[in-house]
XYZ file of C-alpha atoms in Angstrom:
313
model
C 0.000 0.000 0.000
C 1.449 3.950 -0.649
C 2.219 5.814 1.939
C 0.054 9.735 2.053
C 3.330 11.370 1.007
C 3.844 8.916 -1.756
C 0.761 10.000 -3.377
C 1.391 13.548 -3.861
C 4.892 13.162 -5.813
C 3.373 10.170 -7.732
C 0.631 12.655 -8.899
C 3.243 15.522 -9.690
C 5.025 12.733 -11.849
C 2.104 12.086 -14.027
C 1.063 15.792 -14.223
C 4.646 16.818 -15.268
C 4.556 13.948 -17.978
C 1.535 15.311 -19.215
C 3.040 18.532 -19.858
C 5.913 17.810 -21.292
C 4.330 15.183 -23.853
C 2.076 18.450 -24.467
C 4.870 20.788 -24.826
C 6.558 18.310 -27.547
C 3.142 17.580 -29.636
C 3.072 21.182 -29.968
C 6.620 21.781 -30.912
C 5.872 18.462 -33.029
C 2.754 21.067 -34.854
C 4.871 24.312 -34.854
C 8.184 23.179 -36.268
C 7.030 21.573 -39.820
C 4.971 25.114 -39.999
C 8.237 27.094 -39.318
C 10.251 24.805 -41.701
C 7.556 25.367 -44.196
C 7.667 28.818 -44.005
C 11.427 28.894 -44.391
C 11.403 27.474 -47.437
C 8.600 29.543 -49.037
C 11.225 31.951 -48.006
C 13.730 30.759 -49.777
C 11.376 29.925 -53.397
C 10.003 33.801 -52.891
C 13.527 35.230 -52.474
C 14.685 33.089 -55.651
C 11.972 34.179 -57.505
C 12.337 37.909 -56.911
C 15.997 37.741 -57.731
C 15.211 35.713 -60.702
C 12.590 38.543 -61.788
C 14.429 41.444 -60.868
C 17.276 39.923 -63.357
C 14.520 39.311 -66.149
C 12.601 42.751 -66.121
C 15.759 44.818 -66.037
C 17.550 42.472 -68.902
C 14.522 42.840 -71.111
C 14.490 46.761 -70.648
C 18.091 46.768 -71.495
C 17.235 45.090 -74.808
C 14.721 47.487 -75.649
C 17.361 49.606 -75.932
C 20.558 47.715 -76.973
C 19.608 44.804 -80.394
C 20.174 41.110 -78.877
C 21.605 40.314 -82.001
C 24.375 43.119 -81.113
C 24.283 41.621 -77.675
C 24.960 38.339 -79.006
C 27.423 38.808 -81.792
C 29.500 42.105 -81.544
C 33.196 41.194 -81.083
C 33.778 44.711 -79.234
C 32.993 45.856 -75.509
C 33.146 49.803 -75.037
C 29.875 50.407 -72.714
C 31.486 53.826 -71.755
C 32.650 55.410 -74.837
C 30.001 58.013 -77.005
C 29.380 55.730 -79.371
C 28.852 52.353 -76.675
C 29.388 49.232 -78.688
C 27.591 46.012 -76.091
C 29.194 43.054 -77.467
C 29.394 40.036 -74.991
C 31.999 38.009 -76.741
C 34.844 40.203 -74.914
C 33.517 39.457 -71.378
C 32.913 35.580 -71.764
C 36.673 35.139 -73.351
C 37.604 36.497 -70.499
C 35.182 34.599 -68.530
C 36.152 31.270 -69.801
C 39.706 32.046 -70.504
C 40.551 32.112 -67.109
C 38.272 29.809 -65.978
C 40.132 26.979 -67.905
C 43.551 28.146 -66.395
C 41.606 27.471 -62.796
C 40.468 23.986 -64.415
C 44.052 23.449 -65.266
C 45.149 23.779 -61.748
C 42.309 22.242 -60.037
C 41.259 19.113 -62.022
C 44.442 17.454 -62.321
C 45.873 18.306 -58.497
C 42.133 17.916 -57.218
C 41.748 14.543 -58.271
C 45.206 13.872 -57.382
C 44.906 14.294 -53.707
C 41.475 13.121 -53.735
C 42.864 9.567 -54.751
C 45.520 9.679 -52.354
C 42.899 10.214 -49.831
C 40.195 7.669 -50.827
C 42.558 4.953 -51.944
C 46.323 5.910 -49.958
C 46.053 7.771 -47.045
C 45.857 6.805 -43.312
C 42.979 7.709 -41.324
C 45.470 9.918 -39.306
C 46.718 11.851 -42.628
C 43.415 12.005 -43.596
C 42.247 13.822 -40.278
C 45.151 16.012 -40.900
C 45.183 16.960 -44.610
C 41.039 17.053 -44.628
C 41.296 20.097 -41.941
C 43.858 22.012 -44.276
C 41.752 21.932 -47.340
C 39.291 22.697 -45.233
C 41.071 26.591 -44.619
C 41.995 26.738 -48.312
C 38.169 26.460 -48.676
C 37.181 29.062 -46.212
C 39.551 32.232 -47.269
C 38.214 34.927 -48.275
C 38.383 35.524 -52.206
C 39.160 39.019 -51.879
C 42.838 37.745 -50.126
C 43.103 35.319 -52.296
C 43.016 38.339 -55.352
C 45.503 40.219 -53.734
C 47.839 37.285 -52.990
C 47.781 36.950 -56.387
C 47.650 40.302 -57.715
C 51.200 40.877 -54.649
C 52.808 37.866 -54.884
C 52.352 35.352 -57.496
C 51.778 38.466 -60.000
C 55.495 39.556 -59.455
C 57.140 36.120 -59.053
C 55.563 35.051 -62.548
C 57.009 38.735 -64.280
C 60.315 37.073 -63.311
C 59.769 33.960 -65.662
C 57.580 35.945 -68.213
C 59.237 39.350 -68.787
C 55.946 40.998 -70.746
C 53.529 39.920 -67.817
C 51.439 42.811 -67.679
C 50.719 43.643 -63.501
C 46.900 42.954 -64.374
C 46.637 39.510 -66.635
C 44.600 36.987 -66.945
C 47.871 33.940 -65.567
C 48.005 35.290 -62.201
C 44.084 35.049 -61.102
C 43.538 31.981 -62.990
C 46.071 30.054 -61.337
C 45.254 31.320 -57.527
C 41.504 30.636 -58.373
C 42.508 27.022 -59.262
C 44.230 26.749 -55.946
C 41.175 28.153 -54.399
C 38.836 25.410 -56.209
C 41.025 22.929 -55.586
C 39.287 21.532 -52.120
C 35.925 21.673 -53.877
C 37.321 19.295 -56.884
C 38.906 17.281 -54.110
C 36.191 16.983 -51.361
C 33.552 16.026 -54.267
C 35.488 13.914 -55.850
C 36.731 11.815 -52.831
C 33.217 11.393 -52.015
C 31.964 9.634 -54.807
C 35.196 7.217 -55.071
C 34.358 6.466 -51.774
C 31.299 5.685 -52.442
C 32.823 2.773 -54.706
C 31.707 -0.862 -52.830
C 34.794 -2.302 -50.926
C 33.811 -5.629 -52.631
C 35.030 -4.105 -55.918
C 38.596 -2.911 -54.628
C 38.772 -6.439 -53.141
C 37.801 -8.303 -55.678
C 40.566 -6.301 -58.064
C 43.377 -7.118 -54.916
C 42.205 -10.783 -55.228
C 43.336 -11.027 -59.033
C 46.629 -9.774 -58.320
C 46.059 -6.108 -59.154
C 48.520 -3.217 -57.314
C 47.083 -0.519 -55.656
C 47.329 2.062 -57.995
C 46.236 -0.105 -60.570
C 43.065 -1.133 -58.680
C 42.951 3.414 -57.740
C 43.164 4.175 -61.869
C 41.446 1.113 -62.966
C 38.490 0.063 -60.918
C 37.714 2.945 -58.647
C 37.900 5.452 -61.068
C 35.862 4.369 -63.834
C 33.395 3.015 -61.264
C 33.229 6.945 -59.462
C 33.582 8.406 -63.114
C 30.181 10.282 -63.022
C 30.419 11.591 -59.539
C 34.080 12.915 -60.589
C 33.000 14.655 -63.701
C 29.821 16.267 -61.453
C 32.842 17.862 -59.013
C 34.657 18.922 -62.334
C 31.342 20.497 -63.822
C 30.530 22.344 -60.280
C 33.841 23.233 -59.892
C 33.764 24.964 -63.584
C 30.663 26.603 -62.297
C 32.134 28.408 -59.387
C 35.421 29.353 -61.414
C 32.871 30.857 -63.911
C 31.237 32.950 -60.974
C 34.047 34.227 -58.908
C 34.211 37.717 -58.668
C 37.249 38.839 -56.312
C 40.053 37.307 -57.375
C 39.201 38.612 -61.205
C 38.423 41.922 -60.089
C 41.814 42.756 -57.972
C 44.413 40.770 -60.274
C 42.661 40.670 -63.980
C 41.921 43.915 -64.784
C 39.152 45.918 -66.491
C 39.977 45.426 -70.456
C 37.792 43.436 -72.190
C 39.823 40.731 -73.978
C 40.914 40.585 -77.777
C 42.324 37.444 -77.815
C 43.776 34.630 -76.148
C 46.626 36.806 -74.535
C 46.617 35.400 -70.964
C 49.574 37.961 -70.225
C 47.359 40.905 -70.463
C 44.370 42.218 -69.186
C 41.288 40.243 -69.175
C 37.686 41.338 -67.971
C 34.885 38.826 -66.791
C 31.895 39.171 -66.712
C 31.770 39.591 -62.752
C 34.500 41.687 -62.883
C 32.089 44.225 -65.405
C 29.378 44.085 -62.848
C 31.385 45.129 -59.802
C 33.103 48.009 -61.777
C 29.921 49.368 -62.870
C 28.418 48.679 -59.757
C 30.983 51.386 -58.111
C 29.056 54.421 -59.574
C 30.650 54.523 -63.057
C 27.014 54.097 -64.482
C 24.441 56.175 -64.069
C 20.985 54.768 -62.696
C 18.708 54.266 -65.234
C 21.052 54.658 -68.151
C 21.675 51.726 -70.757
C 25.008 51.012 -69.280
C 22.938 50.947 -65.883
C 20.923 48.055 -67.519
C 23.758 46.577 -68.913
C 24.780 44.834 -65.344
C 21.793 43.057 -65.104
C 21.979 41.814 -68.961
C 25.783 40.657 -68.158
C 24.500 39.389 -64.747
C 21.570 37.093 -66.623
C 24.215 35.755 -69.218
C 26.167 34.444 -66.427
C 22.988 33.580 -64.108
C 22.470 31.341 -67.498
C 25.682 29.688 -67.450
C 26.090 29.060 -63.992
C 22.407 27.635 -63.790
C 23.102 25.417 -66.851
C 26.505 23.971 -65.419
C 24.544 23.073 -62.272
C 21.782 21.677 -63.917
C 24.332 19.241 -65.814
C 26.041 18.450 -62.682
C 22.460 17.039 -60.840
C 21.902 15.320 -63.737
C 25.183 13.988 -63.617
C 24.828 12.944 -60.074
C 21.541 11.781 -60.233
C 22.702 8.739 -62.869
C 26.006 8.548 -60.085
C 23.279 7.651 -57.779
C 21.070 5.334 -60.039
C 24.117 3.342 -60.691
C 24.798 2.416 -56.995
């Protein structure tokens, strides 16, 4: 039988029970609501940013012919007679984004076998950390390291290396990507079965043969997903081509000189050079939709890359 002062802190057990499972089936009705409304958030915001880009692109065409837009080889937004050719600013674009790919892909992939197929799980708790920092560094000191340092120490080897060029911020965004090429790409040959490694071991295969010949091909579309997201953000990054590229649309294929991307347009103008409401005003958002347009397509490849990755295993 219970005692008389049992049955009080029996009955304060049940009660606080009962308010605590009350307390959690209301966080349980409150928290999908809040999620919900956090991603509306997010679809709204896209949306608007998405809109904004469209309504000001299309009055900058009413001014400016698409087919201009589209075709003209030259780039003078500022001069009296304003010539809005693209061609100049993706050159420049994608010239130094394939100097980044240069640097990234093959050193990327590099240490991304060493740590899938090589490396200890002690090296790999210390070299993970340190691409970790490369990754989180600001752009804007990685332009000036290259625009102070690897700028001058590359005028040493190449005499007629112009102080802004396109060399210098292509390699040092390369370094910069390099994690992202790694990180990815260690993921998805890790995502390789075991059985298929041992199976290779079993036949007689080496290491690095079983690293080039079975884990590769088998983590081939994962791999070319971090190469096409990697190209992506090389295509998008704004600091590093702003400090050490320069503002000279390209001519050619001259990586010593000057080179303008199309980011690097949109934070010059964005300074005050252009007037609000003028046609070189509208021009940022016509430049920002051509790259919103490339980015968005080299993303949508890479899912779609990933998402066969995924059916395969």
């Amino acid at each position: 039988m219970m005692s008389d002062n049992e049955r009080p802190s029996i009955r304060k057990m049940i009660e606080d029970k009962a308010s605590q499972k009350g307390a959690t089936n209301a966080a349980e009705k409150t928290m999908p609501k809040l999620f919900l409304i956090c991603a509306i958030i997010s679809i709204l915001t896209t949306f608007g940013i998405v809109l904004t880009l469209l309504f000001e692109t299309i009055t900058f065409f009413s001014e400016v012919s698409i087919v201009e837009f589209l075709t003209s080889s030259q780039w003078y937004p500022m001069f009296s007679d304003p010539d809005y050719g693209i061609r100049p600013l993706l050159l420049g674009t994608f010239t130094i984004a394939a100097i980044a790919m240069v640097v990234a892909i093959p050193v990327g992939l590099a240490v991304a076998i060493y740590l899938s197929e090589y490396a200890s799980d002690k090296i790999r708790r210390t070299i993970k950390p340190i691409l970790e920092v490369l990754a989180g560094i600001p752009t804007i000191v990685y332009g000036f390291f290259a625009l102070t340092f690897v700028t001058p120490v590359l005028q040493a080897v190449i005499p007629g290396l112009a102080i802004y060029n396109a060399l210098s911020p292509g390699l040092v965004m390369g370094i910069m990507i390099i994690p992202m090429v790694a990180s990815l790409s260690e993921d998805a040959m890790s995502a390789v079965p075991q059985s298929m490694r041992e199976g290779a071991f079993a036949l007689g295969a080496t290491r690095l043969e079983v690293s080039l010949r079975v884990v590769f091909p088998a983590a081939l579309s994962g791999i070319i997903a971090s190469f096409v997201l990697s190209i992506s953000r090389a295509i998008g990054e704004t600091m590093i081509v702003t400090v050490a590229g320069g503002g000279s649309p390209a001519q050619g294929l001259d990586i010593t000189s000057s080179m303008q991307t199309m980011t690097a347009y949109i934070v010059q103008m964005s300074l005050g050079d252009a007037g609000f409401g003028t046609t070189v005003y509208y021009s940022i958002y016509a430049v920002g939709m051509t790259l919103f347009i490339f980015t968005l397509a080299m993303n949508l490849l890479a899912q779609f890359i990933s998402k066969r990755f995924r059916e395969e295993y």
